[in-house]
Short mmCIF file of C-alpha atoms and ligand atoms in Angstrom, two decimals:
data_model
loop_
_atom_site.label_atom_id
_atom_site.label_comp_id
_atom_site.label_asym_id
_atom_site.label_seq_id
_atom_site.Cartn_x
_atom_site.Cartn_y
_atom_site.Cartn_z
CA MET A 156 201.25 186.68 -43.91
CA ASN A 157 198.40 187.14 -41.36
CA HIS A 158 195.54 184.71 -40.29
CA PHE A 159 192.78 187.29 -40.99
CA HIS A 160 191.24 186.09 -44.28
CA ARG A 161 187.51 184.70 -45.74
CA VAL A 162 185.40 181.98 -45.40
CA ASP A 163 181.98 182.26 -47.62
CA GLY A 164 182.48 186.23 -47.75
CA GLU A 165 182.52 186.36 -43.92
CA LEU A 166 186.15 187.75 -42.17
CA TRP A 167 187.84 184.78 -40.14
CA CYS A 168 190.18 185.43 -37.61
CA GLU A 169 191.70 182.25 -37.95
CA ASP A 170 188.95 179.98 -37.01
CA VAL A 171 186.93 181.80 -35.33
CA PRO A 172 184.21 184.53 -37.58
CA LEU A 173 184.40 187.43 -36.42
CA ARG A 174 180.72 188.23 -35.89
CA ARG A 175 180.94 185.50 -33.50
CA ILE A 176 183.19 187.16 -31.08
CA ALA A 177 181.33 190.47 -31.75
CA GLU A 178 178.42 188.53 -30.69
CA ASP A 179 179.75 187.08 -27.95
CA VAL A 180 182.24 190.42 -26.37
CA GLY A 181 180.60 193.26 -27.81
CA THR A 182 182.34 196.28 -29.82
CA PRO A 183 185.20 198.50 -30.07
CA THR A 184 187.30 194.68 -29.31
CA TYR A 185 190.49 194.34 -30.07
CA VAL A 186 191.14 190.99 -31.57
CA TYR A 187 194.45 189.21 -32.03
CA SER A 188 195.54 185.86 -33.83
CA ALA A 189 197.81 183.86 -31.26
CA ALA A 190 199.21 181.85 -35.19
CA THR A 191 200.22 185.14 -36.05
CA LEU A 192 201.77 186.37 -33.57
CA THR A 193 203.43 183.11 -33.63
CA ARG A 194 204.91 182.98 -36.84
CA HIS A 195 205.85 186.76 -37.03
CA TYR A 196 208.03 186.40 -34.02
CA GLN A 197 209.05 183.07 -35.49
CA VAL A 198 210.18 184.60 -38.93
CA PHE A 199 211.78 187.66 -37.04
CA ASP A 200 214.06 184.88 -34.40
CA GLU A 201 215.36 183.12 -37.63
CA ALA A 202 216.14 185.53 -39.97
CA TRP A 203 218.98 186.00 -37.77
CA ALA A 204 219.98 182.13 -36.40
CA GLU A 205 223.33 182.68 -37.66
CA ALA A 206 224.28 185.31 -34.81
CA ASP A 207 224.61 184.39 -31.05
CA HIS A 208 221.48 187.03 -30.88
CA LEU A 209 218.22 187.61 -27.97
CA VAL A 210 214.68 189.10 -29.45
CA CYS A 211 213.18 191.53 -26.95
CA PHE A 212 210.33 192.35 -27.70
CA ALA A 213 209.21 196.71 -28.05
CA VAL A 214 206.10 195.92 -25.15
CA LYS A 215 204.57 199.58 -25.93
CA ALA A 216 203.73 198.10 -29.52
CA CYS A 217 201.24 195.02 -27.40
CA SER A 218 201.69 195.23 -24.10
CA ASN A 219 198.92 192.13 -22.92
CA ILE A 220 199.90 190.27 -20.30
CA ALA A 221 198.16 186.84 -22.33
CA ILE A 222 200.45 188.49 -25.36
CA LEU A 223 203.26 188.82 -23.50
CA ASN A 224 202.71 185.81 -22.30
CA LEU A 225 202.76 183.91 -25.60
CA LEU A 226 205.80 185.45 -26.53
CA ALA A 227 207.47 184.66 -23.95
CA GLY A 228 206.53 181.60 -23.58
CA LEU A 229 208.93 181.36 -27.32
CA GLY A 230 212.24 182.11 -26.07
CA SER A 231 211.19 186.20 -26.39
CA GLY A 232 213.21 188.83 -24.23
CA PHE A 233 211.59 191.91 -23.79
CA ASP A 234 212.13 196.03 -24.01
CA ILE A 235 210.65 198.23 -21.58
CA VAL A 236 209.92 201.49 -21.62
CA SER A 237 208.97 202.15 -18.10
CA GLY A 238 208.39 200.80 -14.64
CA GLY A 239 204.79 199.61 -15.55
CA GLU A 240 206.08 197.56 -18.48
CA LEU A 241 208.24 195.34 -16.03
CA ARG A 242 205.20 194.55 -13.94
CA ARG A 243 203.74 193.16 -17.23
CA VAL A 244 206.72 191.52 -18.43
CA LEU A 245 207.30 189.65 -14.68
CA ALA A 246 203.10 189.53 -14.37
CA ALA A 247 203.26 188.10 -18.21
CA GLY A 248 206.16 184.47 -16.70
CA GLY A 249 208.30 186.82 -18.50
CA ASP A 250 211.70 187.06 -17.88
CA PRO A 251 214.00 189.54 -15.95
CA GLY A 252 216.63 188.82 -17.45
CA LYS A 253 215.94 189.35 -21.24
CA VAL A 254 215.00 192.74 -20.88
CA VAL A 255 216.40 195.47 -21.85
CA PHE A 256 214.49 199.01 -20.37
CA SER A 257 215.09 202.08 -22.80
CA GLY A 258 214.03 205.33 -22.03
CA VAL A 259 214.85 209.03 -21.59
CA GLY A 260 213.30 209.91 -18.12
CA LYS A 261 213.59 206.72 -15.56
CA THR A 262 212.35 207.57 -12.05
CA GLU A 263 215.00 206.49 -9.47
CA ALA A 264 211.72 204.10 -8.22
CA GLU A 265 211.54 202.11 -11.82
CA LEU A 266 215.40 202.07 -11.67
CA GLU A 267 215.32 200.56 -8.27
CA GLN A 268 212.37 198.45 -9.92
CA ALA A 269 214.39 196.69 -12.38
CA LEU A 270 217.94 195.88 -10.74
CA GLU A 271 215.90 194.45 -8.19
CA ALA A 272 214.41 191.86 -10.87
CA GLY A 273 217.66 192.17 -11.92
CA ILE A 274 217.50 193.08 -15.83
CA LEU A 275 219.71 192.12 -18.53
CA CYS A 276 220.69 195.96 -19.13
CA PHE A 277 219.75 199.27 -19.23
CA ASN A 278 220.28 201.33 -22.71
CA VAL A 279 220.72 204.76 -20.69
CA GLU A 280 220.11 207.54 -22.65
CA SER A 281 222.39 210.15 -20.41
CA GLU A 282 225.03 211.13 -18.85
CA ALA A 283 222.72 211.94 -15.70
CA GLU A 284 221.41 208.85 -15.82
CA LEU A 285 224.21 207.17 -15.37
CA ASP A 286 225.39 209.42 -13.02
CA GLN A 287 222.30 208.51 -11.18
CA LEU A 288 222.06 204.71 -12.25
CA ASP A 289 225.19 204.49 -10.28
CA ALA A 290 224.52 206.12 -7.53
CA VAL A 291 220.55 203.74 -6.56
CA ALA A 292 223.49 200.63 -8.05
CA ARG A 293 225.79 200.91 -5.62
CA ARG A 294 223.31 202.22 -2.99
CA LEU A 295 221.56 198.53 -3.18
CA GLY A 296 225.27 196.64 -3.34
CA ARG A 297 224.81 196.33 -6.70
CA ARG A 298 226.18 196.68 -10.50
CA ALA A 299 224.09 197.56 -12.89
CA PRO A 300 224.84 196.40 -16.31
CA ILE A 301 224.55 199.11 -18.82
CA SER A 302 224.41 199.76 -22.75
CA LEU A 303 225.07 203.66 -23.68
CA ARG A 304 222.15 204.72 -26.65
CA VAL A 305 224.03 206.72 -28.96
CA ASN A 306 222.04 208.23 -31.32
CA PRO A 307 223.84 208.22 -34.50
CA ASP A 308 222.42 211.36 -36.94
CA VAL A 309 220.94 209.42 -39.74
CA ASP A 310 218.00 209.99 -40.97
CA ALA A 311 215.02 207.32 -40.76
CA GLN A 312 212.79 208.21 -43.43
CA THR A 313 210.15 207.96 -41.87
CA HIS A 314 207.47 209.98 -39.90
CA PRO A 315 208.85 212.89 -37.65
CA TYR A 316 207.41 211.96 -34.96
CA ILE A 317 208.16 208.53 -34.47
CA SER A 318 211.98 209.14 -36.24
CA THR A 319 214.08 209.02 -33.15
CA GLY A 320 217.77 208.63 -34.93
CA LEU A 321 218.75 212.64 -35.42
CA ARG A 322 220.60 214.53 -33.70
CA ASN A 323 218.05 216.77 -32.75
CA ASN A 324 215.72 214.22 -31.01
CA LYS A 325 215.41 213.78 -27.13
CA PHE A 326 217.16 210.10 -27.49
CA GLY A 327 219.49 208.91 -27.00
CA VAL A 328 223.71 210.24 -26.34
CA SER A 329 225.61 211.37 -29.21
CA HIS A 330 227.79 209.63 -31.11
CA SER A 331 230.75 212.72 -30.55
CA GLN A 332 230.03 212.49 -26.75
CA ALA A 333 229.41 208.84 -26.99
CA LEU A 334 233.02 207.49 -26.14
CA ARG A 335 233.94 210.21 -23.12
CA ILE A 336 231.01 209.00 -21.77
CA TYR A 337 231.57 205.36 -21.62
CA GLU A 338 234.55 206.72 -20.01
CA HIS A 339 232.89 208.17 -17.05
CA ALA A 340 230.51 205.36 -17.01
CA ALA A 341 234.03 202.42 -16.84
CA SER A 342 235.30 204.27 -13.77
CA LEU A 343 231.88 204.07 -12.14
CA GLU A 344 231.74 200.91 -9.75
CA GLY A 345 228.37 200.55 -9.48
CA LEU A 346 228.13 199.99 -13.72
CA GLN A 347 229.25 197.21 -15.30
CA ILE A 348 228.98 197.92 -19.46
CA LEU A 349 227.61 195.03 -21.22
CA GLY A 350 226.23 196.51 -24.52
CA LEU A 351 226.38 199.59 -27.12
CA ASP A 352 222.49 200.19 -27.91
CA CYS A 353 220.49 201.98 -30.91
CA HIS A 354 217.07 202.84 -32.53
CA ILE A 355 216.55 205.36 -35.46
CA GLY A 356 213.12 205.64 -35.22
CA SER A 357 209.94 203.12 -36.27
CA GLN A 358 207.72 202.40 -39.33
CA LEU A 359 211.78 201.55 -41.39
CA SER A 360 210.56 201.04 -44.72
CA ASP A 361 214.25 200.42 -46.51
CA VAL A 362 217.06 199.30 -44.36
CA GLU A 363 219.89 201.62 -45.74
CA PRO A 364 219.27 203.83 -42.56
CA MET A 365 219.34 201.13 -40.27
CA ALA A 366 222.23 199.72 -41.94
CA ALA A 367 224.40 203.54 -41.85
CA ALA A 368 223.20 203.53 -38.15
CA LEU A 369 225.16 199.84 -37.93
CA ARG A 370 228.56 201.04 -39.30
CA ARG A 371 228.33 204.18 -37.06
CA LEU A 372 228.17 201.91 -34.15
CA LEU A 373 230.94 199.93 -35.41
CA ASP A 374 233.25 202.75 -35.21
CA LEU A 375 232.10 203.26 -31.97
CA LEU A 376 232.78 199.64 -30.89
CA ASP A 377 236.74 200.28 -32.39
CA GLN A 378 237.16 202.70 -30.60
CA LEU A 379 235.89 201.74 -27.57
CA GLU A 380 238.29 198.84 -28.16
CA ARG A 381 241.32 201.18 -28.54
CA ALA A 382 240.09 202.78 -25.09
CA GLY A 383 240.20 198.65 -23.50
CA ILE A 384 236.58 198.93 -23.04
CA GLN A 385 234.48 195.99 -23.91
CA VAL A 386 231.26 195.51 -25.33
CA HIS A 387 229.14 192.45 -25.17
CA HIS A 388 226.06 193.55 -27.21
CA LEU A 389 224.95 195.24 -30.37
CA ASP A 390 221.49 196.71 -29.32
CA LEU A 391 219.57 197.45 -32.64
CA GLY A 392 216.12 198.62 -31.28
CA GLY A 393 213.02 197.62 -33.76
CA GLY A 394 211.69 199.99 -36.56
CA LEU A 395 211.42 196.90 -38.88
CA GLY A 396 207.60 198.59 -40.81
CA ILE A 397 205.21 195.84 -42.55
CA THR A 398 202.52 197.32 -44.98
CA TYR A 399 199.54 198.86 -43.65
CA ASP A 400 198.53 199.83 -47.58
CA ARG A 401 201.00 199.59 -50.01
CA GLU A 402 204.37 200.01 -48.16
CA THR A 403 207.21 197.25 -49.31
CA PRO A 404 209.22 197.03 -45.82
CA PRO A 405 212.63 194.83 -46.17
CA SER A 406 211.29 190.64 -45.72
CA PRO A 407 212.38 190.19 -41.68
CA ALA A 408 215.07 187.60 -43.02
CA ALA A 409 216.95 190.44 -46.29
CA TYR A 410 216.45 193.45 -43.10
CA ALA A 411 218.88 190.50 -40.47
CA ARG A 412 220.95 188.90 -44.18
CA ARG A 413 221.61 193.48 -44.88
CA LEU A 414 222.60 194.12 -41.35
CA LEU A 415 224.84 190.63 -40.79
CA SER A 416 226.85 191.32 -44.12
CA GLU A 417 227.75 195.09 -42.62
CA LEU A 418 228.13 193.51 -38.84
CA GLY A 419 231.28 191.19 -41.17
CA ASP A 420 233.00 187.69 -38.89
CA ARG A 421 232.71 189.90 -35.59
CA LYS A 422 232.20 188.20 -32.50
CA VAL A 423 229.40 190.86 -30.41
CA LYS A 424 225.71 189.07 -29.59
CA ILE A 425 223.20 190.85 -31.77
CA VAL A 426 219.74 192.74 -29.23
CA LEU A 427 216.83 193.54 -31.26
CA GLU A 428 213.71 195.19 -30.28
CA PRO A 429 211.52 195.07 -32.75
CA GLY A 430 207.60 195.80 -31.93
CA ARG A 431 205.60 196.46 -34.75
CA VAL A 432 206.43 193.95 -36.79
CA ILE A 433 205.61 190.87 -34.69
CA ALA A 434 202.02 192.51 -33.55
CA GLY A 435 200.99 194.79 -36.27
CA ASN A 436 199.45 192.67 -38.38
CA ALA A 437 198.57 190.51 -35.67
CA GLY A 438 195.36 192.02 -34.53
CA VAL A 439 192.42 194.01 -35.90
CA LEU A 440 189.77 196.14 -33.59
CA LEU A 441 186.43 195.46 -34.34
CA MET A 442 183.52 197.88 -34.69
CA LYS A 443 180.08 198.36 -35.61
CA VAL A 444 178.23 201.46 -38.03
CA LEU A 445 176.41 202.88 -35.87
CA LEU A 446 174.53 205.55 -38.54
CA THR A 447 175.26 206.99 -41.57
CA LYS A 448 174.04 210.42 -42.64
CA ASP A 449 175.48 212.86 -45.35
CA ASN A 450 176.13 216.86 -44.85
CA ASP A 451 175.15 218.52 -48.61
CA GLY A 452 177.13 214.98 -50.55
CA LYS A 453 179.66 214.74 -48.31
CA HIS A 454 178.38 211.48 -46.53
CA PHE A 455 179.80 209.97 -42.98
CA VAL A 456 179.52 206.57 -42.10
CA VAL A 457 179.83 206.52 -37.88
CA VAL A 458 181.07 203.90 -35.67
CA ASP A 459 181.57 203.10 -32.57
CA ALA A 460 184.88 203.04 -32.12
CA GLY A 461 187.02 206.79 -32.06
CA MET A 462 190.37 208.06 -32.08
CA ASN A 463 190.65 207.33 -27.98
CA ASP A 464 190.46 203.58 -29.04
CA ALA A 465 193.15 203.91 -31.91
CA ILE A 466 194.68 207.19 -32.85
CA ARG A 467 196.91 206.43 -35.57
CA PRO A 468 195.06 208.21 -37.57
CA ALA A 469 194.69 210.99 -35.90
CA LEU A 470 197.98 211.32 -35.01
CA TYR A 471 200.26 210.68 -37.53
CA GLY A 472 197.64 210.67 -40.71
CA ALA A 473 198.23 206.87 -40.72
CA TRP A 474 196.67 204.85 -43.17
CA HIS A 475 194.81 201.54 -42.21
CA GLY A 476 192.78 199.25 -43.75
CA LEU A 477 188.93 199.30 -43.10
CA GLU A 478 186.95 195.37 -44.17
CA THR A 479 184.06 194.59 -43.96
CA VAL A 480 183.33 191.65 -41.54
CA GLY A 481 180.31 190.46 -43.56
CA PRO A 482 180.81 190.24 -47.39
CA PRO A 483 181.99 193.79 -48.99
CA ALA A 484 178.75 195.27 -50.48
CA SER A 485 179.03 194.91 -54.88
CA THR A 486 178.29 198.54 -54.83
CA ALA A 487 180.43 201.63 -52.80
CA ALA A 488 181.10 204.95 -51.01
CA ARG A 489 183.26 207.39 -51.00
CA VAL A 490 183.07 208.33 -46.80
CA ASP A 491 184.89 209.35 -44.45
CA VAL A 492 184.54 206.68 -41.78
CA VAL A 493 184.79 208.58 -38.00
CA GLY A 494 184.12 207.84 -34.54
CA PRO A 495 181.97 209.53 -31.43
CA VAL A 496 184.95 211.64 -30.20
CA CYS A 497 184.22 215.60 -29.71
CA GLU A 498 187.26 216.36 -32.71
CA SER A 499 187.58 216.60 -36.31
CA GLY A 500 190.61 214.14 -36.07
CA ASP A 501 188.29 211.18 -34.94
CA PHE A 502 188.37 209.24 -38.21
CA PHE A 503 189.72 206.17 -39.86
CA ALA A 504 189.56 207.20 -43.22
CA ARG A 505 188.65 210.14 -44.90
CA ASP A 506 186.95 210.37 -48.72
CA ARG A 507 187.93 207.35 -49.04
CA GLU A 508 186.14 204.51 -51.69
CA VAL A 509 184.38 201.77 -49.33
CA PRO A 510 181.97 199.39 -49.54
CA LEU A 511 178.55 200.51 -48.92
CA VAL A 512 177.82 199.71 -45.19
CA ALA A 513 175.14 200.17 -43.13
CA ALA A 514 173.74 201.30 -39.44
CA GLY A 515 174.16 197.59 -37.36
CA ASP A 516 176.91 196.17 -40.15
CA LEU A 517 180.61 195.32 -38.27
CA VAL A 518 184.00 196.49 -39.69
CA ALA A 519 187.42 195.65 -38.69
CA LEU A 520 190.34 197.96 -39.22
CA MET A 521 193.59 195.99 -40.59
CA SER A 522 196.82 196.46 -38.70
CA ALA A 523 195.86 197.34 -35.58
CA GLY A 524 197.32 194.94 -33.13
CA ALA A 525 200.85 197.64 -32.89
CA TYR A 526 200.36 200.59 -30.98
CA GLY A 527 196.62 200.41 -30.98
CA PHE A 528 195.08 199.41 -27.98
CA THR A 529 198.30 200.22 -25.72
CA MET A 530 197.43 204.17 -27.22
CA SER A 531 193.69 204.35 -25.95
CA SER A 532 192.45 206.69 -24.19
CA ASN A 533 189.47 207.59 -21.80
CA TYR A 534 189.29 210.60 -23.64
CA ASN A 535 185.34 211.57 -23.96
CA SER A 536 185.31 208.68 -20.81
CA ARG A 537 185.00 206.14 -23.23
CA PRO A 538 185.81 202.84 -21.78
CA ARG A 539 188.72 201.11 -22.96
CA ALA A 540 187.70 198.69 -25.68
CA ALA A 541 187.28 194.73 -24.37
CA GLU A 542 190.69 192.26 -25.65
CA VAL A 543 190.66 188.95 -27.57
CA LEU A 544 192.99 185.99 -28.22
CA VAL A 545 191.96 183.72 -30.98
CA GLU A 546 193.82 180.22 -30.94
CA GLY A 547 192.69 178.52 -33.68
CA ASP A 548 188.91 177.68 -33.66
CA ARG A 549 189.05 179.09 -29.78
CA PHE A 550 188.79 182.02 -28.24
CA HIS A 551 189.36 183.67 -25.35
CA VAL A 552 188.92 187.64 -23.63
CA ILE A 553 192.03 188.63 -22.23
CA ARG A 554 190.77 191.98 -21.37
CA ASP A 555 187.70 192.91 -20.04
CA ARG A 556 186.01 195.63 -21.54
CA GLU A 557 186.33 198.73 -19.11
CA ARG A 558 183.35 200.10 -17.14
CA ILE A 559 181.98 203.21 -15.56
CA GLU A 560 183.06 202.41 -12.28
CA ASP A 561 186.84 202.00 -14.19
CA LEU A 562 187.06 205.06 -15.12
CA LEU A 563 185.45 206.70 -11.82
CA ARG A 564 187.35 204.61 -9.32
CA GLY A 565 190.52 206.88 -7.47
CA GLU A 566 188.09 210.09 -8.38
CA ARG A 567 186.53 211.77 -5.24
CA LEU A 568 184.94 214.76 -3.85
CA PRO A 569 186.86 217.56 -1.42
CA PRO A 570 185.32 217.51 1.58
CA ARG A 571 183.07 220.01 2.02
N1 LLP B 694 212.75 200.70 -29.18
C1 LLP B 694 212.51 201.66 -28.69
C2 LLP B 694 213.61 201.79 -27.84
C3 LLP B 694 211.98 201.82 -29.31
O1 LLP B 694 211.59 203.59 -28.81
C4 LLP B 694 210.79 201.47 -29.93
C5 LLP B 694 209.45 202.42 -30.42
C6 LLP B 694 210.58 199.77 -30.51
C7 LLP B 694 212.09 199.78 -30.18
C8 LLP B 694 209.92 199.44 -31.20
O2 LLP B 694 209.79 199.56 -31.68
P1 LLP B 694 208.96 199.04 -33.76
O3 LLP B 694 209.89 198.07 -33.69
O4 LLP B 694 207.61 198.25 -33.12
O5 LLP B 694 209.16 200.22 -34.60
N2 LLP B 694 203.05 204.92 -31.51
C9 LLP B 694 203.57 204.79 -32.93
C10 LLP B 694 204.87 203.80 -32.99
C11 LLP B 694 206.22 204.68 -31.72
C12 LLP B 694 207.56 203.88 -31.84
C13 LLP B 694 208.13 204.23 -30.73
N3 LLP B 694 210.05 203.77 -30.37
C14 LLP B 694 203.33 204.23 -33.65
O6 LLP B 694 202.42 204.07 -33.97
O7 LLP B 694 203.50 204.49 -35.09
#
């Protein structure tokens, strides 16, 4: 459920007409609903109520500090993958003691930064990282809390680019090597073993691959116990999918119920790293039609947002809903909705039947709250979009639209 709805035919976010935001802030603009983010967080969190658990929102999905601040206020921790994301969490007032740090390639500076901030846990993805972290921790006179990210070798049955739990993926250490690597970790003075971690992929529409991964983790947990290695938490990663079109992913409650049943009566804390399911349907990308054109009977709607603003259709062939902000026309046309970027991959919809639109009309790309702004770029020297947070009948610009000066900052001519 989300708070984008129509009032007298016009598309609103909560109690604010999207048209008003476009008039005030311009386009393209990302618009997020605070009520939707709150609801999604709470529904997800409550689904795990019967277990000792911590929800760590995956910052990569939507990283504006106003959004992180809202989630931190609801009790959320954070899953980060870079020193930059850690800085965002801290700037947002997030609790470093609720931060887990994933990622296959952390720099020494990032390890130091996270150790000094006092994060909850490093999700270590290789033996080399383990040794490097041990050395950094000992140099700083600390012990680094760690989980090993174990690759359970299950097929998440999602798009290959966002499937991460198969043996041939770059992520984690293999299940068969995990026990030995844990034993190695236990021998290192700079480390303290805290958990066991996995993440098998994103936009999962079925819980069974996740349940299979959990069985593999529990099997490993038994092996670790037999070896005298105690694990305090299981981090199940993120990945629960959302409805963009006709997908029918399990609800957060069904997802939790299934995984809790697999867990049985084991007393181990659960860490979760949801991103998309919290933010995806809590945001839209508001844009304007620049013009329409016909090439030999092929109809194009050219909008003022491009693949640099929202890359999912271009990168994954992802489907996003498109809605007119004004009342939809009663006649429809089969069109490609494309951006101004000089790439044929710069499209939001291809060969799709949409209500007729004309130059100047406002359109919203739906379900754009996750992996939307965070994946945007300056390709074609296009300033990145503004971001707006709606709270009831008020809205706040939480990121200014970039200016060309921002793009040129840091560039210079060599001395002659
Ligand atoms: N934890 C880890 C270690 C992850 O790698 C990810 C996502 C998450 C949690 C959050 O997953 P979620 O709950 O959002 O599915 N750009 C792609 C998605 C990439 C996901 C990368 N990892 C997309 O737009 O579909």
